[in-house]
Amino acid sequence: MRNISEKKRVVIKLGTSTLAHKTGKLNIRRMTNLVRVISDLHNSGREIIMVSSGAVGLGAGKIGLPEKPKQTNIKQAVAAIGQCELMHVYDDMFAKYSVTVAQILLTKAIIDNPNHCQNFKTAVETLVGMGVIPIVNENDTIAIDELELEIGENDSLSALVAELSGADLLLILSDIDGLYSDDPRTNPDAEPIHVVEKITPEIESVAGGAGTSLGTGGMSTKINAAKIATEAGIDMVIMNGRDPEKLYDLFEDKEIGTIFKAAKK
Ligand code: GLU
């Protein structure tokens, strides 16, 4: 039996593939539906913290680049352009439901610095207490040191955010339905795995299998996020963000996506 209906503080991670078309332009229908359902979850009393990707993708789309840039200075610039666009869109769309949002940009250096990390926690707590939805992203314009400083993908970042903000649930919305016993696109017999009680080497090898790397981070970064979250005592769910209405089903404890159960202390 799932107990998602009991979760109060929820970190929702949205990937670029959920928010944007392949062109890098905003997926307006998806975003509109997501914002509506998330506003409703918020109105029902849940404390929502979002981790949203999309800065680089939307920035590239906005200035007409055919694909995400690889050159660091261009990536920095594009992230700055796209982050602005992203927050503008969220602010505008949530305003329709009278929900206030706030932007927090993180780097690994911030998380590793005890004072700055505490400032992050205080800010989240204060915003949530005000009934505001904080929207977190990595500061891709500044966190460019590929060796040390950057986290680089938002799956792991969302797990750290869940841990630091004392969440009960991390919900990763992606372009995959959940974890499968094999790659469902090449193996028609691949079975969905609804519950992962423990992240075993078998689970890791299933997730690392070829072809599961849809979205930016792929399944292996999601397993990494699951490890961080479950070790911190937080359940994590991966589900498809294609149909935001399914979030209602999830919070009614229906079997949606894959749940990774928090490690028992
Ligand atoms: N922070 C990146 C962005 O906003 C996304 C990283 C990821 O997709 O995991 O574009």
Tab-separated table of C-alpha atoms and ligand atoms in Angstrom:
chain	number	residue	atom	x	y	z
A	1	MET	CA	0.000	0.000	0.000
A	2	ARG	CA	1.352	3.376	-0.957
A	3	ASN	CA	1.178	6.271	1.451
A	4	ILE	CA	1.696	9.154	-0.954
A	5	SER	CA	-1.615	10.690	0.144
A	6	GLU	CA	-0.030	11.335	3.561
A	7	LYS	CA	2.952	13.264	2.194
A	8	LYS	CA	2.914	16.899	3.198
A	9	ARG	CA	6.139	18.484	1.968
A	10	VAL	CA	6.903	17.481	-1.594
A	11	VAL	CA	9.800	18.368	-3.873
A	12	ILE	CA	8.695	18.135	-7.524
A	13	LYS	CA	11.449	17.969	-10.127
A	14	LEU	CA	10.583	18.871	-13.696
A	15	GLY	CA	12.955	18.003	-16.504
A	16	THR	CA	13.507	19.952	-19.701
A	17	SER	CA	11.875	17.181	-21.748
A	18	THR	CA	8.700	17.710	-19.725
A	19	LEU	CA	8.686	21.511	-20.076
A	20	ALA	CA	9.875	22.079	-23.609
A	21	HIS	CA	9.410	20.682	-27.082
A	22	LYS	CA	12.398	19.269	-28.922
A	23	THR	CA	12.754	22.704	-30.537
A	24	GLY	CA	13.646	24.139	-27.119
A	25	LYS	CA	10.455	26.177	-27.170
A	26	LEU	CA	8.038	25.941	-24.291
A	27	ASN	CA	5.497	23.096	-24.293
A	28	ILE	CA	2.623	25.422	-23.490
A	29	ARG	CA	-0.078	22.792	-23.068
A	30	ARG	CA	2.067	20.671	-20.730
A	31	MET	CA	3.229	23.668	-18.679
A	32	THR	CA	-0.292	25.050	-18.397
A	33	ASN	CA	-1.611	21.718	-17.138
A	34	LEU	CA	1.290	21.174	-14.770
A	35	VAL	CA	0.967	24.602	-13.213
A	36	ARG	CA	-2.781	24.096	-12.766
A	37	VAL	CA	-2.400	20.722	-11.035
A	38	ILE	CA	0.560	21.839	-8.898
A	39	SER	CA	-1.419	24.928	-7.830
A	40	ASP	CA	-4.272	22.645	-6.838
A	41	LEU	CA	-1.970	20.378	-4.807
A	42	HIS	CA	-0.614	23.509	-3.157
A	43	ASN	CA	-4.141	24.765	-2.436
A	44	SER	CA	-5.018	21.408	-0.873
A	45	GLY	CA	-2.420	22.100	1.832
A	46	ARG	CA	0.681	20.409	0.523
A	47	GLU	CA	3.956	22.291	0.809
A	48	ILE	CA	5.472	22.264	-2.654
A	49	ILE	CA	9.064	23.027	-3.547
A	50	MET	CA	9.930	22.750	-7.224
A	51	VAL	CA	13.242	21.981	-8.872
A	52	SER	CA	12.949	23.023	-12.493
A	53	SER	CA	15.345	22.472	-15.335
A	54	GLY	CA	14.864	24.248	-18.627
A	55	ALA	CA	17.207	27.229	-18.402
A	56	VAL	CA	19.673	26.025	-21.023
A	57	GLY	CA	17.006	24.450	-23.245
A	58	LEU	CA	14.679	27.463	-23.222
A	59	GLY	CA	17.578	29.909	-23.582
A	60	ALA	CA	18.859	28.054	-26.635
A	61	GLY	CA	15.348	27.977	-28.091
A	62	LYS	CA	14.825	31.663	-27.412
A	63	ILE	CA	17.857	32.802	-29.367
A	64	GLY	CA	17.264	30.240	-32.102
A	65	LEU	CA	20.169	27.839	-31.519
A	66	PRO	CA	19.460	24.481	-33.167
A	67	GLU	CA	20.696	22.527	-30.121
A	68	LYS	CA	22.035	22.969	-26.605
A	69	PRO	CA	25.436	24.716	-26.787
A	70	LYS	CA	28.574	22.854	-25.768
A	71	GLN	CA	30.915	25.827	-25.466
A	72	THR	CA	31.047	26.902	-21.817
A	73	ASN	CA	30.674	30.684	-22.244
A	74	ILE	CA	27.750	30.231	-24.631
A	75	LYS	CA	26.152	27.753	-22.216
A	76	GLN	CA	26.557	30.292	-19.395
A	77	ALA	CA	24.939	33.025	-21.480
A	78	VAL	CA	22.127	30.814	-22.715
A	79	ALA	CA	21.384	29.617	-19.153
A	80	ALA	CA	21.107	33.251	-18.015
A	81	ILE	CA	18.691	34.012	-20.860
A	82	GLY	CA	16.635	30.858	-20.320
A	83	GLN	CA	16.439	31.109	-16.521
A	84	CYS	CA	14.891	34.531	-16.887
A	85	GLU	CA	12.381	33.228	-19.426
A	86	LEU	CA	11.614	30.178	-17.271
A	87	MET	CA	10.807	32.220	-14.182
A	88	HIS	CA	8.825	34.738	-16.198
A	89	VAL	CA	6.642	31.922	-17.486
A	90	TYR	CA	6.205	30.310	-14.058
A	91	ASP	CA	5.428	33.646	-12.416
A	92	ASP	CA	2.851	34.426	-15.071
A	93	MET	CA	1.212	30.995	-15.128
A	94	PHE	CA	1.025	30.534	-11.342
A	95	ALA	CA	-0.381	34.071	-10.968
A	96	LYS	CA	-3.526	32.837	-12.715
A	97	TYR	CA	-4.200	30.708	-9.611
A	98	SER	CA	-2.977	33.399	-7.192
A	99	VAL	CA	0.039	31.285	-6.289
A	100	THR	CA	3.288	33.143	-5.624
A	101	VAL	CA	6.569	31.608	-6.694
A	102	ALA	CA	10.169	32.487	-5.841
A	103	GLN	CA	13.467	31.673	-7.496
A	104	ILE	CA	16.427	30.091	-5.697
A	105	LEU	CA	19.605	29.295	-7.641
A	106	LEU	CA	22.057	26.853	-6.120
A	107	THR	CA	25.569	25.627	-6.727
A	108	LYS	CA	27.353	22.721	-5.112
A	109	ALA	CA	29.672	25.241	-3.437
A	110	ILE	CA	26.638	26.768	-1.717
A	111	ILE	CA	25.462	23.390	-0.484
A	112	ASP	CA	28.964	22.522	0.736
A	113	ASN	CA	29.312	25.776	2.674
A	114	PRO	CA	27.559	25.330	6.062
A	115	ASN	CA	26.578	29.012	6.367
A	116	HIS	CA	25.233	29.273	2.840
A	117	CYS	CA	23.500	25.931	3.165
A	118	GLN	CA	21.777	27.142	6.331
A	119	ASN	CA	20.719	30.289	4.468
A	120	PHE	CA	19.147	28.091	1.819
A	121	LYS	CA	17.231	26.098	4.446
A	122	THR	CA	16.052	29.279	6.160
A	123	ALA	CA	14.904	30.773	2.865
A	124	VAL	CA	12.957	27.646	1.918
A	125	GLU	CA	11.344	27.413	5.349
A	126	THR	CA	10.382	31.090	5.307
A	127	LEU	CA	8.985	30.978	1.772
A	128	VAL	CA	7.011	27.802	2.411
A	129	GLY	CA	5.710	29.359	5.642
A	130	MET	CA	4.502	32.313	3.563
A	131	GLY	CA	2.605	29.956	1.267
A	132	VAL	CA	5.046	30.540	-1.582
A	133	ILE	CA	6.387	27.853	-3.936
A	134	PRO	CA	10.192	28.097	-4.162
A	135	ILE	CA	11.501	27.093	-7.597
A	136	VAL	CA	15.100	25.907	-7.469
A	137	ASN	CA	17.578	25.400	-10.292
A	138	GLU	CA	21.304	25.032	-10.455
A	139	ASN	CA	22.996	28.349	-11.167
A	140	ASP	CA	24.266	27.213	-14.544
A	141	THR	CA	25.727	30.616	-15.367
A	142	ILE	CA	28.068	30.482	-12.373
A	143	ALA	CA	28.516	26.761	-11.589
A	144	ILE	CA	30.744	26.015	-14.521
A	145	ASP	CA	33.692	24.197	-12.991
A	146	GLU	CA	33.084	20.803	-14.504
A	147	LEU	CA	35.529	19.071	-12.197
A	148	GLU	CA	34.541	20.253	-8.762
A	149	LEU	CA	31.743	22.705	-8.394
A	150	GLU	CA	28.859	21.824	-10.616
A	151	ILE	CA	26.268	19.197	-9.892
A	152	GLY	CA	25.460	19.222	-13.575
A	153	GLU	CA	22.057	17.606	-13.530
A	154	ASN	CA	18.933	18.337	-11.602
A	155	ASP	CA	18.036	14.778	-10.561
A	156	SER	CA	20.763	14.724	-7.910
A	157	LEU	CA	20.164	18.386	-7.129
A	158	SER	CA	16.487	17.671	-6.449
A	159	ALA	CA	17.428	14.894	-4.019
A	160	LEU	CA	19.768	17.260	-2.157
A	161	VAL	CA	17.013	19.885	-2.101
A	162	ALA	CA	14.574	17.287	-0.722
A	163	GLU	CA	17.050	16.384	2.004
A	164	LEU	CA	17.892	19.989	2.923
A	165	SER	CA	14.280	21.096	2.951
A	166	GLY	CA	13.058	18.200	5.086
A	167	ALA	CA	10.679	16.884	2.405
A	168	ASP	CA	8.580	13.724	2.856
A	169	LEU	CA	8.585	12.940	-0.857
A	170	LEU	CA	10.718	13.591	-3.910
A	171	LEU	CA	8.721	13.367	-7.110
A	172	ILE	CA	10.684	13.274	-10.359
A	173	LEU	CA	8.596	13.991	-13.448
A	174	SER	CA	10.283	12.741	-16.555
A	175	ASP	CA	9.633	11.480	-20.058
A	176	ILE	CA	9.682	7.880	-18.873
A	177	ASP	CA	6.894	6.050	-17.041
A	178	GLY	CA	9.191	4.670	-14.360
A	179	LEU	CA	11.713	1.896	-13.958
A	180	TYR	CA	11.347	-1.204	-16.154
A	181	SER	CA	12.926	-4.641	-15.940
A	182	ASP	CA	14.496	-3.891	-19.342
A	183	ASP	CA	14.367	-1.220	-22.044
A	184	PRO	CA	10.642	-1.103	-22.949
A	185	ARG	CA	11.369	0.391	-26.377
A	186	THR	CA	13.391	-2.591	-27.506
A	187	ASN	CA	12.008	-5.371	-25.306
A	188	PRO	CA	8.199	-5.759	-25.459
A	189	ASP	CA	8.377	-8.099	-22.455
A	190	ALA	CA	9.912	-5.429	-20.230
A	191	GLU	CA	7.839	-5.196	-17.054
A	192	PRO	CA	7.273	-2.006	-15.072
A	193	ILE	CA	8.772	-2.111	-11.582
A	194	HIS	CA	6.278	-0.340	-9.320
A	195	VAL	CA	8.082	-0.577	-5.998
A	196	VAL	CA	11.789	-0.614	-5.188
A	197	GLU	CA	12.255	-1.509	-1.521
A	198	LYS	CA	16.045	-1.301	-1.744
A	199	ILE	CA	18.475	-0.150	-4.413
A	200	THR	CA	20.363	-3.355	-5.109
A	201	PRO	CA	23.110	-3.904	-7.716
A	202	GLU	CA	20.398	-5.575	-9.885
A	203	ILE	CA	18.288	-2.403	-9.820
A	204	GLU	CA	21.347	-0.350	-10.702
A	205	SER	CA	22.188	-2.582	-13.635
A	206	VAL	CA	18.609	-2.422	-14.955
A	207	ALA	CA	18.741	1.366	-14.724
A	208	GLY	CA	22.122	1.567	-16.392
A	209	GLY	CA	20.990	-0.502	-19.350
A	210	ALA	CA	21.359	0.910	-22.847
A	211	GLY	CA	18.448	2.918	-24.133
A	212	THR	CA	17.045	4.023	-20.808
A	213	SER	CA	18.824	7.345	-21.041
A	214	LEU	CA	15.897	9.472	-22.095
A	215	GLY	CA	15.827	13.035	-20.845
A	216	THR	CA	18.896	14.927	-19.799
A	217	GLY	CA	20.071	12.819	-16.924
A	218	GLY	CA	18.792	9.414	-18.005
A	219	MET	CA	17.847	6.700	-15.551
A	220	SER	CA	21.225	6.371	-13.861
A	221	THR	CA	21.104	9.921	-12.459
A	222	LYS	CA	17.592	9.149	-11.214
A	223	ILE	CA	18.929	6.115	-9.371
A	224	ASN	CA	21.635	8.336	-7.912
A	225	ALA	CA	18.918	10.737	-6.776
A	226	ALA	CA	16.972	7.796	-5.340
A	227	LYS	CA	20.017	6.741	-3.329
A	228	ILE	CA	20.454	10.234	-1.855
A	229	ALA	CA	16.734	10.594	-1.094
A	230	THR	CA	16.082	7.120	0.336
A	231	GLU	CA	19.246	7.237	2.481
A	232	ALA	CA	17.929	10.516	3.876
A	233	GLY	CA	14.674	8.745	4.789
A	234	ILE	CA	12.648	10.214	1.911
A	235	ASP	CA	10.475	8.197	-0.499
A	236	MET	CA	11.035	9.013	-4.155
A	237	VAL	CA	8.719	8.513	-7.112
A	238	ILE	CA	9.607	8.657	-10.801
A	239	MET	CA	6.660	9.105	-13.123
A	240	ASN	CA	5.895	10.443	-16.562
A	241	GLY	CA	5.184	14.169	-16.637
A	242	ARG	CA	3.308	13.843	-19.943
A	243	ASP	CA	-0.092	13.771	-18.302
A	244	PRO	CA	-0.162	16.084	-15.251
A	245	GLU	CA	-3.674	14.874	-14.283
A	246	LYS	CA	-1.985	11.630	-13.209
A	247	LEU	CA	-0.540	13.542	-10.268
A	248	TYR	CA	-4.014	13.443	-8.736
A	249	ASP	CA	-3.992	9.644	-9.069
A	250	LEU	CA	-0.551	9.480	-7.482
A	251	PHE	CA	-1.714	11.460	-4.459
A	252	GLU	CA	-4.730	9.126	-4.184
A	253	ASP	CA	-2.267	6.255	-3.740
A	254	LYS	CA	-2.872	4.739	-7.167
A	255	GLU	CA	-0.054	2.720	-8.664
A	256	ILE	CA	1.651	5.318	-10.843
A	257	GLY	CA	5.336	5.264	-11.774
A	258	THR	CA	8.003	3.685	-9.584
A	259	ILE	CA	8.322	4.353	-5.877
A	260	PHE	CA	11.710	3.979	-4.203
A	261	LYS	CA	11.052	3.404	-0.529
A	262	ALA	CA	12.985	5.336	2.093
A	263	ALA	CA	15.713	3.292	3.758
A	264	LYS	CA	14.674	2.041	7.187
A	265	LYS	CA	16.702	3.673	9.926
B	1	GLU	N1	20.108	23.165	-14.811
B	1	GLU	C1	19.917	22.769	-16.183
B	1	GLU	C2	18.947	23.729	-16.889
B	1	GLU	O1	18.169	24.388	-16.252
B	1	GLU	C3	19.311	21.409	-16.328
B	1	GLU	C4	20.090	20.265	-15.806
B	1	GLU	C5	19.296	18.986	-16.040
B	1	GLU	O2	18.588	18.907	-17.062
B	1	GLU	O3	19.351	18.073	-15.217
B	1	GLU	O4	18.957	23.791	-18.095
